[in-house]
PDB file of C-alpha atoms in Angstrom:
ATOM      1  CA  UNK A   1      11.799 -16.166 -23.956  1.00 69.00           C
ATOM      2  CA  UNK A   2       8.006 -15.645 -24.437  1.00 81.00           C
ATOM      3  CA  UNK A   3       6.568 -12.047 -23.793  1.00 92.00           C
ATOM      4  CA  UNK A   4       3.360 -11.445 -21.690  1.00 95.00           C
ATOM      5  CA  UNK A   5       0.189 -12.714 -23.346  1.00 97.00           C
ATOM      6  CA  UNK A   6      -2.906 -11.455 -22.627  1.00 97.00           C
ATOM      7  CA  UNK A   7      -6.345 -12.819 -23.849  1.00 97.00           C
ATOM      8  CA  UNK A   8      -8.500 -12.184 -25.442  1.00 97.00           C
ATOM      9  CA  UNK A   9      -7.297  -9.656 -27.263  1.00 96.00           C
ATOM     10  CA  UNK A  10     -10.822  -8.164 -28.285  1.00 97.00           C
ATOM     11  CA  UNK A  11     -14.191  -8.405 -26.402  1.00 96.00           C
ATOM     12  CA  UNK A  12     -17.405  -7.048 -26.663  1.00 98.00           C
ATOM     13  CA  UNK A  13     -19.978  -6.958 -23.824  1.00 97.00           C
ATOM     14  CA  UNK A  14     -23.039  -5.673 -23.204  1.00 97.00           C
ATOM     15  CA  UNK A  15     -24.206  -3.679 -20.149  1.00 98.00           C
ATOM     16  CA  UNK A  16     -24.772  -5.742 -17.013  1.00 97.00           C
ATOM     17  CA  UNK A  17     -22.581  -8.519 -18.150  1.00 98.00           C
ATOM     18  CA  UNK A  18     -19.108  -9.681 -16.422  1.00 98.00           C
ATOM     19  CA  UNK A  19     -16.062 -10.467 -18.052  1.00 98.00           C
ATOM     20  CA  UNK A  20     -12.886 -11.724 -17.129  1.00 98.00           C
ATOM     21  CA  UNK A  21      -9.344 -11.125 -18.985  1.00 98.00           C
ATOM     22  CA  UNK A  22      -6.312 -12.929 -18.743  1.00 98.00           C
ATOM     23  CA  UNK A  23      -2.603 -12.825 -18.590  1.00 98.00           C
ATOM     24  CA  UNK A  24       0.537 -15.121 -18.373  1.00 97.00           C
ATOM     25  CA  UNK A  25       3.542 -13.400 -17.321  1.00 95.00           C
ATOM     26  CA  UNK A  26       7.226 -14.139 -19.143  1.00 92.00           C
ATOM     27  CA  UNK A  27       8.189 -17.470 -17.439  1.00 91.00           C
ATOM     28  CA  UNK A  28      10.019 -16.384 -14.002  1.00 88.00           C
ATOM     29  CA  UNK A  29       8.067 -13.784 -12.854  1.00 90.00           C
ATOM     30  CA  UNK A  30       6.279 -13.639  -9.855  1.00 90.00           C
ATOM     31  CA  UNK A  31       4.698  -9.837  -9.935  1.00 92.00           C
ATOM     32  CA  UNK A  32       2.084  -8.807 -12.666  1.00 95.00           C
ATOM     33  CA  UNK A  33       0.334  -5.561 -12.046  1.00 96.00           C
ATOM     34  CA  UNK A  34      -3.166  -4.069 -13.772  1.00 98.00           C
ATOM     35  CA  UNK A  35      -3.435  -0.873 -15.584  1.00 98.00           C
ATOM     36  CA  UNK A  36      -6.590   0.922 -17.438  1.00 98.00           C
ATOM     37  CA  UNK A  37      -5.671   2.394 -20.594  1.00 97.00           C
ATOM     38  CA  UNK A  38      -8.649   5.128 -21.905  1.00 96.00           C
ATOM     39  CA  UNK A  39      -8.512   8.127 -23.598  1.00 91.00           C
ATOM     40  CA  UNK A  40      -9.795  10.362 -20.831  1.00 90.00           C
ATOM     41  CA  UNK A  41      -8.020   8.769 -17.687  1.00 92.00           C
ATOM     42  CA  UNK A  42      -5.008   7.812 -19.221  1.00 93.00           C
ATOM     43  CA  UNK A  43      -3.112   4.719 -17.924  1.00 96.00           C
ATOM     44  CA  UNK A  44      -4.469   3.981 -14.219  1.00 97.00           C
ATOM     45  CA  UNK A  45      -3.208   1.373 -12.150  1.00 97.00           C
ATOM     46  CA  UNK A  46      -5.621  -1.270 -11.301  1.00 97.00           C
ATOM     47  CA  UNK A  47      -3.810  -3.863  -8.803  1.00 95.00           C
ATOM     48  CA  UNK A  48      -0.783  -5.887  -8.330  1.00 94.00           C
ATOM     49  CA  UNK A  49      -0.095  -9.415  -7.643  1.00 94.00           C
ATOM     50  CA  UNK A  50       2.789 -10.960  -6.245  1.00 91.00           C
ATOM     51  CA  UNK A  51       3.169 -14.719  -5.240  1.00 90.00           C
ATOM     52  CA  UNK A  52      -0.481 -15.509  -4.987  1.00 94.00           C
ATOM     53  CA  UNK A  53      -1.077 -12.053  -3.040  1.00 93.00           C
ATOM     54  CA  UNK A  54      -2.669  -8.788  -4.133  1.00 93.00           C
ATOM     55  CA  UNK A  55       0.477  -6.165  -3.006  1.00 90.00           C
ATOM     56  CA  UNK A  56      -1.295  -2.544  -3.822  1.00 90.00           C
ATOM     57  CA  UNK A  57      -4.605  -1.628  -5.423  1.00 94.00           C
ATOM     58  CA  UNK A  58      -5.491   1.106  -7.536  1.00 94.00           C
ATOM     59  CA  UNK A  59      -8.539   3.690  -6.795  1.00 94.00           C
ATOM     60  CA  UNK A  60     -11.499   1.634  -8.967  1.00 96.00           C
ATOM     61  CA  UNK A  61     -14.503   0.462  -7.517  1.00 96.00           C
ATOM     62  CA  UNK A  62     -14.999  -3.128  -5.966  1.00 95.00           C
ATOM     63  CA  UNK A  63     -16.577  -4.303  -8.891  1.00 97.00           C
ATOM     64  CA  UNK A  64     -12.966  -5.080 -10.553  1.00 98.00           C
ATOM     65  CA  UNK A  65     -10.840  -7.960  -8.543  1.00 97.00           C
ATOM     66  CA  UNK A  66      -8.149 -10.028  -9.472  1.00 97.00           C
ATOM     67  CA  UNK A  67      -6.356 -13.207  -8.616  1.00 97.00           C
ATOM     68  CA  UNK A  68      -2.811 -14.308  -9.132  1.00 97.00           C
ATOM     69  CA  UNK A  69      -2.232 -18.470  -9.650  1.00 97.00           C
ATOM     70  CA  UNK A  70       0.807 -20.593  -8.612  1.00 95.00           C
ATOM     71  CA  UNK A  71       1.900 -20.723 -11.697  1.00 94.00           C
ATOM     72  CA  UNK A  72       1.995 -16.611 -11.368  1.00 94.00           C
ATOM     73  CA  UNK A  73      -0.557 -16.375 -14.796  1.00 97.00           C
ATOM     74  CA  UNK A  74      -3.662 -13.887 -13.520  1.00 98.00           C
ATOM     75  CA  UNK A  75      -7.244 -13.033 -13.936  1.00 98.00           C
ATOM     76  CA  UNK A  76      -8.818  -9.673 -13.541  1.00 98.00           C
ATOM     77  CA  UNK A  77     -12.241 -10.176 -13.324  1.00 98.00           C
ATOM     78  CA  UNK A  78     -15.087  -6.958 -13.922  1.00 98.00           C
ATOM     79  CA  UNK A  79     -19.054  -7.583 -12.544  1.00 96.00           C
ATOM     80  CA  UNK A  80     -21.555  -5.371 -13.770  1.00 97.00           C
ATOM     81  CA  UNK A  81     -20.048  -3.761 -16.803  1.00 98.00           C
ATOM     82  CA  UNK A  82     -20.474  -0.324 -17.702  1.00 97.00           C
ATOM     83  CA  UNK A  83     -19.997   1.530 -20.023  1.00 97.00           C
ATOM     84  CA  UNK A  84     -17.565   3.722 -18.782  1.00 96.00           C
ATOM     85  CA  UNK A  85     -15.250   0.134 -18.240  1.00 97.00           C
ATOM     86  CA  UNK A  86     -14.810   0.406 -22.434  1.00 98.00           C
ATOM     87  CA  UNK A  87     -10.766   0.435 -22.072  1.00 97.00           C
ATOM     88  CA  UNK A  88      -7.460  -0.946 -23.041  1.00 97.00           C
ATOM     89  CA  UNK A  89      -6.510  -3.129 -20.256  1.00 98.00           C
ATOM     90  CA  UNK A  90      -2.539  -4.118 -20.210  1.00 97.00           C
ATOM     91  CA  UNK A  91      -1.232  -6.479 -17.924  1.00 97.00           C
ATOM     92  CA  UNK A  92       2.261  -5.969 -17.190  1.00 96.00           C
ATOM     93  CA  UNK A  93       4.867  -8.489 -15.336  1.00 93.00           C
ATOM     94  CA  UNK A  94       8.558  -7.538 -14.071  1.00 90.00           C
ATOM     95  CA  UNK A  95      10.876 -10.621 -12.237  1.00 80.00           C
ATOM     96  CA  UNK A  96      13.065 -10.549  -9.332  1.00 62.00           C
ATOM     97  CA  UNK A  97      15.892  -7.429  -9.782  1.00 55.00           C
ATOM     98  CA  UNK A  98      18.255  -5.735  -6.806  1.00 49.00           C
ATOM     99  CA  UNK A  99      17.489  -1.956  -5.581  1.00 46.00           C
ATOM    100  CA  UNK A 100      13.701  -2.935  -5.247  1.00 46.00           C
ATOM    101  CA  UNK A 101      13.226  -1.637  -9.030  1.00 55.00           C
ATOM    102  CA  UNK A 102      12.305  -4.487 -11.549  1.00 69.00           C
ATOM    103  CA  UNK A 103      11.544  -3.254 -15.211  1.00 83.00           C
ATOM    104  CA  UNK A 104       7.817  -3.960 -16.034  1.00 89.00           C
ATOM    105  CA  UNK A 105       7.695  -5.670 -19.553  1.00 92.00           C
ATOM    106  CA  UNK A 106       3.700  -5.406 -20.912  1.00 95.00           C
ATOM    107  CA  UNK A 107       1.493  -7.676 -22.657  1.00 96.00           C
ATOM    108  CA  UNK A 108      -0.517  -6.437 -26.120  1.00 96.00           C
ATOM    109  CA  UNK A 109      -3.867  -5.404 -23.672  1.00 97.00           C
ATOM    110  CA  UNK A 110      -7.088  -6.512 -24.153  1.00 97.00           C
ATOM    111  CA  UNK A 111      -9.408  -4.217 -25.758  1.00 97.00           C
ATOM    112  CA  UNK A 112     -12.896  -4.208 -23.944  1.00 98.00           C
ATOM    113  CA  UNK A 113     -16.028  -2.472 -25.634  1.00 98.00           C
ATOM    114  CA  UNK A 114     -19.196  -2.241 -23.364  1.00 98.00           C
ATOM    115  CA  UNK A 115     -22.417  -1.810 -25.207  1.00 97.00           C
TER     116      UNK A 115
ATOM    117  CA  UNK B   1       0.411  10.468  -3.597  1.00 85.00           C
ATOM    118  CA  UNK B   2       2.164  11.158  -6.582  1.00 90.00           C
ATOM    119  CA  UNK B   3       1.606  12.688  -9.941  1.00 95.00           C
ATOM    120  CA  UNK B   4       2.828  13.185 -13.249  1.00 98.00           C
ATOM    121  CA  UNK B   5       2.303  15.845 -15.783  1.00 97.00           C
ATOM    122  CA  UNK B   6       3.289  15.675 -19.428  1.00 98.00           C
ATOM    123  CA  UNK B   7       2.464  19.073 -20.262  1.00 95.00           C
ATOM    124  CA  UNK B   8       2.524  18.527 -24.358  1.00 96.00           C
ATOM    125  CA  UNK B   9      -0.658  16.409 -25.656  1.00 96.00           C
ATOM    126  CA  UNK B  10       1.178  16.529 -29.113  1.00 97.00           C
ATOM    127  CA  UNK B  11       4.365  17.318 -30.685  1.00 97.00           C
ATOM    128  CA  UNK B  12       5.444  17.114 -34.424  1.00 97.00           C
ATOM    129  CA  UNK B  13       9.313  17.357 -35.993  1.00 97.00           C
ATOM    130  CA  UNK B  14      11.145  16.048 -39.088  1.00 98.00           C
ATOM    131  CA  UNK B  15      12.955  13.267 -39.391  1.00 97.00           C
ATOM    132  CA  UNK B  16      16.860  13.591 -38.252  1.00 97.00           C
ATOM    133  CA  UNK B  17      15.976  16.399 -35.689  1.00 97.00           C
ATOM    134  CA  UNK B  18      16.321  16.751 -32.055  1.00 98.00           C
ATOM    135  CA  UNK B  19      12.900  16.583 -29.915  1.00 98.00           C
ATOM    136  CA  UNK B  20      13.013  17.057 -26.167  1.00 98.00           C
ATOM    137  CA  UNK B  21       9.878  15.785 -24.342  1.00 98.00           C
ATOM    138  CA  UNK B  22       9.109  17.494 -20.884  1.00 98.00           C
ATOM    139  CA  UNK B  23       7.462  15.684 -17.740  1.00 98.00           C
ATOM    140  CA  UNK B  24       6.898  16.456 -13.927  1.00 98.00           C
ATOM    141  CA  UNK B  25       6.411  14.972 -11.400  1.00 98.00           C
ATOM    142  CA  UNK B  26       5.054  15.396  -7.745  1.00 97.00           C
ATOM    143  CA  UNK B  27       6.159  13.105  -4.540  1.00 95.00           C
ATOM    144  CA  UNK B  28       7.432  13.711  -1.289  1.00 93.00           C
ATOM    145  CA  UNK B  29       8.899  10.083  -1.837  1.00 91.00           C
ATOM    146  CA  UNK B  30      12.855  10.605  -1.623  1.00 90.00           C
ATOM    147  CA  UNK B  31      14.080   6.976  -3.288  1.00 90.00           C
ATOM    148  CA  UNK B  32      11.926   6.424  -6.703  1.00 92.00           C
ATOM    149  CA  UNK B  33      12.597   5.485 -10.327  1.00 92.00           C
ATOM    150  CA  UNK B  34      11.222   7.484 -13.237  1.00 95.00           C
ATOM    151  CA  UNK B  35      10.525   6.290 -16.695  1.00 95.00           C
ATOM    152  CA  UNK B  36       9.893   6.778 -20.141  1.00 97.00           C
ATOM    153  CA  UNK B  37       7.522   4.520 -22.534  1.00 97.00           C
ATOM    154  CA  UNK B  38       6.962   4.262 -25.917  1.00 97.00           C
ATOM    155  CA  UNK B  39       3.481   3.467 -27.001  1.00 96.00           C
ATOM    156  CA  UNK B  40       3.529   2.890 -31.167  1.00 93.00           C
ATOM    157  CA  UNK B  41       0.419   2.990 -32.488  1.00 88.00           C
ATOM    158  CA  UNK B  42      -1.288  -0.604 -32.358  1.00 81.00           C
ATOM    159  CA  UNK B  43       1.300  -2.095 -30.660  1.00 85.00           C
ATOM    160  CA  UNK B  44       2.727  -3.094 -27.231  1.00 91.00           C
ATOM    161  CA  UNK B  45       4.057  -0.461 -24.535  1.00 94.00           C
ATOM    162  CA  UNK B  46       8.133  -0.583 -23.730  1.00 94.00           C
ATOM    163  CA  UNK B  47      10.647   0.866 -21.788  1.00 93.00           C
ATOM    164  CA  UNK B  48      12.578   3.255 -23.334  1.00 95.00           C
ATOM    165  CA  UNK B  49      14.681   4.405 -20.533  1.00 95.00           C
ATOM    166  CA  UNK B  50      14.952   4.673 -17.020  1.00 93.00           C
ATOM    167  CA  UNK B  51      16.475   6.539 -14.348  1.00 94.00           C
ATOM    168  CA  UNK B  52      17.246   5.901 -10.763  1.00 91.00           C
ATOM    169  CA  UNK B  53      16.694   9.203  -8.303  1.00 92.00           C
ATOM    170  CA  UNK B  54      19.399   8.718  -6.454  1.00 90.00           C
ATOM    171  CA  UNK B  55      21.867   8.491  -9.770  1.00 90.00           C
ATOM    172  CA  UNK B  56      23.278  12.171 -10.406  1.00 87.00           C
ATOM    173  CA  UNK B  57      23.944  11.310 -14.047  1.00 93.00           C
ATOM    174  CA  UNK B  58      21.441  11.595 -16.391  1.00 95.00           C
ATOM    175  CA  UNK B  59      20.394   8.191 -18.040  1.00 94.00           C
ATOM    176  CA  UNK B  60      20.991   7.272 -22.161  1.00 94.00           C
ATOM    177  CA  UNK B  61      20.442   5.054 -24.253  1.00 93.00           C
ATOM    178  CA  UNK B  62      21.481   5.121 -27.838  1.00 95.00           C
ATOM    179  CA  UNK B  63      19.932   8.610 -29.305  1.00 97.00           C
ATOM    180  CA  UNK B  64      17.553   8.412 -25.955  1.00 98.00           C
ATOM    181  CA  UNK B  65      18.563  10.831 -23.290  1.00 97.00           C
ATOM    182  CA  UNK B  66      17.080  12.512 -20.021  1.00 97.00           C
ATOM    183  CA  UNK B  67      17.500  15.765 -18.452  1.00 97.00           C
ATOM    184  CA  UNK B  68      16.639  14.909 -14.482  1.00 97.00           C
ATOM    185  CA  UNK B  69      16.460  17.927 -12.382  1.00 96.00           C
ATOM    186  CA  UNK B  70      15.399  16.182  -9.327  1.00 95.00           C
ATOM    187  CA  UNK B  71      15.221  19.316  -6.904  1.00 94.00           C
ATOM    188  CA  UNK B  72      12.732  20.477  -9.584  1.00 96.00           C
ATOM    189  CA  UNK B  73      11.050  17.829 -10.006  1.00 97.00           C
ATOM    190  CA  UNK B  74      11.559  17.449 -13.471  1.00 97.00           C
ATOM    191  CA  UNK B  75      12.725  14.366 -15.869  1.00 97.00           C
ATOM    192  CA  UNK B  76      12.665  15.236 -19.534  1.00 98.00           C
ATOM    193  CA  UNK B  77      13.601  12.912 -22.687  1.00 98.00           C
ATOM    194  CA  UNK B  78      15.445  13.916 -25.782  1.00 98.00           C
ATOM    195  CA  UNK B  79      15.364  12.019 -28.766  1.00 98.00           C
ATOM    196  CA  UNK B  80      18.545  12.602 -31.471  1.00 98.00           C
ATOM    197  CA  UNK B  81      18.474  12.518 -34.675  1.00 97.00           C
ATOM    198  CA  UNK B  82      14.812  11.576 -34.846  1.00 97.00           C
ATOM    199  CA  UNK B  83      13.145   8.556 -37.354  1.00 97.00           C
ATOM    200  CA  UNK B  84       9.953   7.381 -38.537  1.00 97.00           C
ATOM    201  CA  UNK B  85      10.160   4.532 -36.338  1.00 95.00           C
ATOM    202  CA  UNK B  86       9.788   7.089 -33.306  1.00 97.00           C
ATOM    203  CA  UNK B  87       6.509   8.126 -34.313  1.00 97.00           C
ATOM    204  CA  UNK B  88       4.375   7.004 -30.714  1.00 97.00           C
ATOM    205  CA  UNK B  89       2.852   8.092 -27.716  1.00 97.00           C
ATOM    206  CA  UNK B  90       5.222   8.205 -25.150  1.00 98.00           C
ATOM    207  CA  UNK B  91       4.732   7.898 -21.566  1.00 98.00           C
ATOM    208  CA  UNK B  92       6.548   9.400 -18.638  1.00 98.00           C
ATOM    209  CA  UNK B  93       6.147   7.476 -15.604  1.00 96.00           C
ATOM    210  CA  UNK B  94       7.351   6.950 -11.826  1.00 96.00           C
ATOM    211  CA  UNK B  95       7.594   4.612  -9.146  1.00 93.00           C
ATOM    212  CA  UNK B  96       8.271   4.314  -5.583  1.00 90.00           C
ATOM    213  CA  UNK B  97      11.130   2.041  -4.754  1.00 86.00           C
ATOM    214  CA  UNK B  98      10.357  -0.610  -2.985  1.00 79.00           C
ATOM    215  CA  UNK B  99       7.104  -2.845  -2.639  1.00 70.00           C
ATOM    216  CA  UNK B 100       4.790  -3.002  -5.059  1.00 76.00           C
ATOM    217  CA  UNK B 101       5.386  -2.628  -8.544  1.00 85.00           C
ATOM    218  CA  UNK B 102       3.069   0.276  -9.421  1.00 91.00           C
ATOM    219  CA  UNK B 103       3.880   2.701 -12.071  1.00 94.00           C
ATOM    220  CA  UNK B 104       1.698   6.511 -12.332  1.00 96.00           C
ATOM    221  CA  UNK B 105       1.943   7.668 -15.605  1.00 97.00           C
ATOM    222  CA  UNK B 106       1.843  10.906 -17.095  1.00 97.00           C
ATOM    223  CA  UNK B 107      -1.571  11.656 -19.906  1.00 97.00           C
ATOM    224  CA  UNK B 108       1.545  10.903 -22.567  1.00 97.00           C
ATOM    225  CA  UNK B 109       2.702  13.212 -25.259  1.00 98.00           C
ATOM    226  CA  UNK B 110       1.241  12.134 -29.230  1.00 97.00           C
ATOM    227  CA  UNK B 111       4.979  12.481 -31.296  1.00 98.00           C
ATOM    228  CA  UNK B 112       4.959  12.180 -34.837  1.00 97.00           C
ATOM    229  CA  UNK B 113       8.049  12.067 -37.001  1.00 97.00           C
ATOM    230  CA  UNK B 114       7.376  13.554 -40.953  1.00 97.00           C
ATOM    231  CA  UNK B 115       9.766  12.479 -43.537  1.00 96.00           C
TER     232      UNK B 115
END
């Protein structure tokens, strides 16, 4: 079975600029969730989707969104880049599991410079 | 809202040796799961083992084992008989049960293995 794939794996933007990152989950699962990897913050969450429909959101501004397709593959989209956006963004997906607890397996990230 | 503290940025041993790797946590949550990641360098993030809060016996797998204290809050991971291959960042991490799939991470703990 595939992993998660995320892409691209490398971007470079400038200041002002949007970007948007993808990520198909392993075939079967319906839940992908966000996280920001950077050396000061650590790993924050960013948002989960679930069937189409954005379950929990992380603290970041408005300026980062996300969608979820049928086909459960996701965008996370960021408007006005700044500098301070320069991260590791993983994308993580987990399939249907008993005890409400499914194990997330993550994609390589895509590594976002801002200039 | 819950936290997690990894309270060792770095940690160094030699190959074949026992490490233990400490993390707390903070929730007023009473059904969650914790976990613990491995981040190698340049590559993708896994699971390395998990434990359910409402298990009494600590989780292992293979030469991975947890101390979980949960009246003090506490879940920490010892690695036997240590190898290069361990060498990573590793994550401690929890999650509500239930909902959405959102993990909080810990600021991870840098472990090198030496030959």
């Amino acid at each position: 079975k595939a992993g998660v794939t995320q892409t691209p794996r490398y971007l470079i933007k400038t200041r002002g600029q949007q970007v948007t990152l993808s990520c198909s989950p392993i075939s079967g699962h319906r839940s992908v969730s966000w996280y920001q990897q950077t050396p000061g913050q650590g790993l924050q969450f960013l948002f989960e989707y679930f069937s189409e429909t954005q379950r929990n959101k992380g603290n970041f501004p408005g300026r980062f969104s996300g969608r979820q397709f049928s086909n459960s593959r996701s965008e996370m989209n960021v408007s006005t880049l700044e500098l301070g956006d320069s991260a590791l963004y993983l994308c993580a997906s987990s399939g249907l599991g008993r005890g409400g607890h499914n194990e997330q397996f993550f994609g390589p990230g895509t590594r976002l410079t801002v200039l | 809202a819950q936290t997690v503290t990894q309270s060792q940025p770095e940690m160094s041993v030699q190959e074949a040796e026992t490490v233990t790797l400490s993390c707390t946590y903070d929730t007023s949550e009473n059904n969650y799961y914790l976990f613990w990641y491995k981040q190698p360098p340049s590559r993708q993030m896994i699971l390395v083992i998990r434990q359910e809060a409402y298990k009494q016996q600590n989780a292992t797998e293979n030469r991975f084992s947890v101390n979980f204290q949960k009246a003090a809050k506490s879940f920490s991971l010892k690695i036997s008989d240590s190898q290069l291959g361990d060498t990573a960042m590793y994550f401690c991490a929890f999650m509500k049960q239930g909902g959405a799939q959102k993990l909080v991470f810990g600021q991870g703990t840098r472990l090198t293995i030496n030959p």
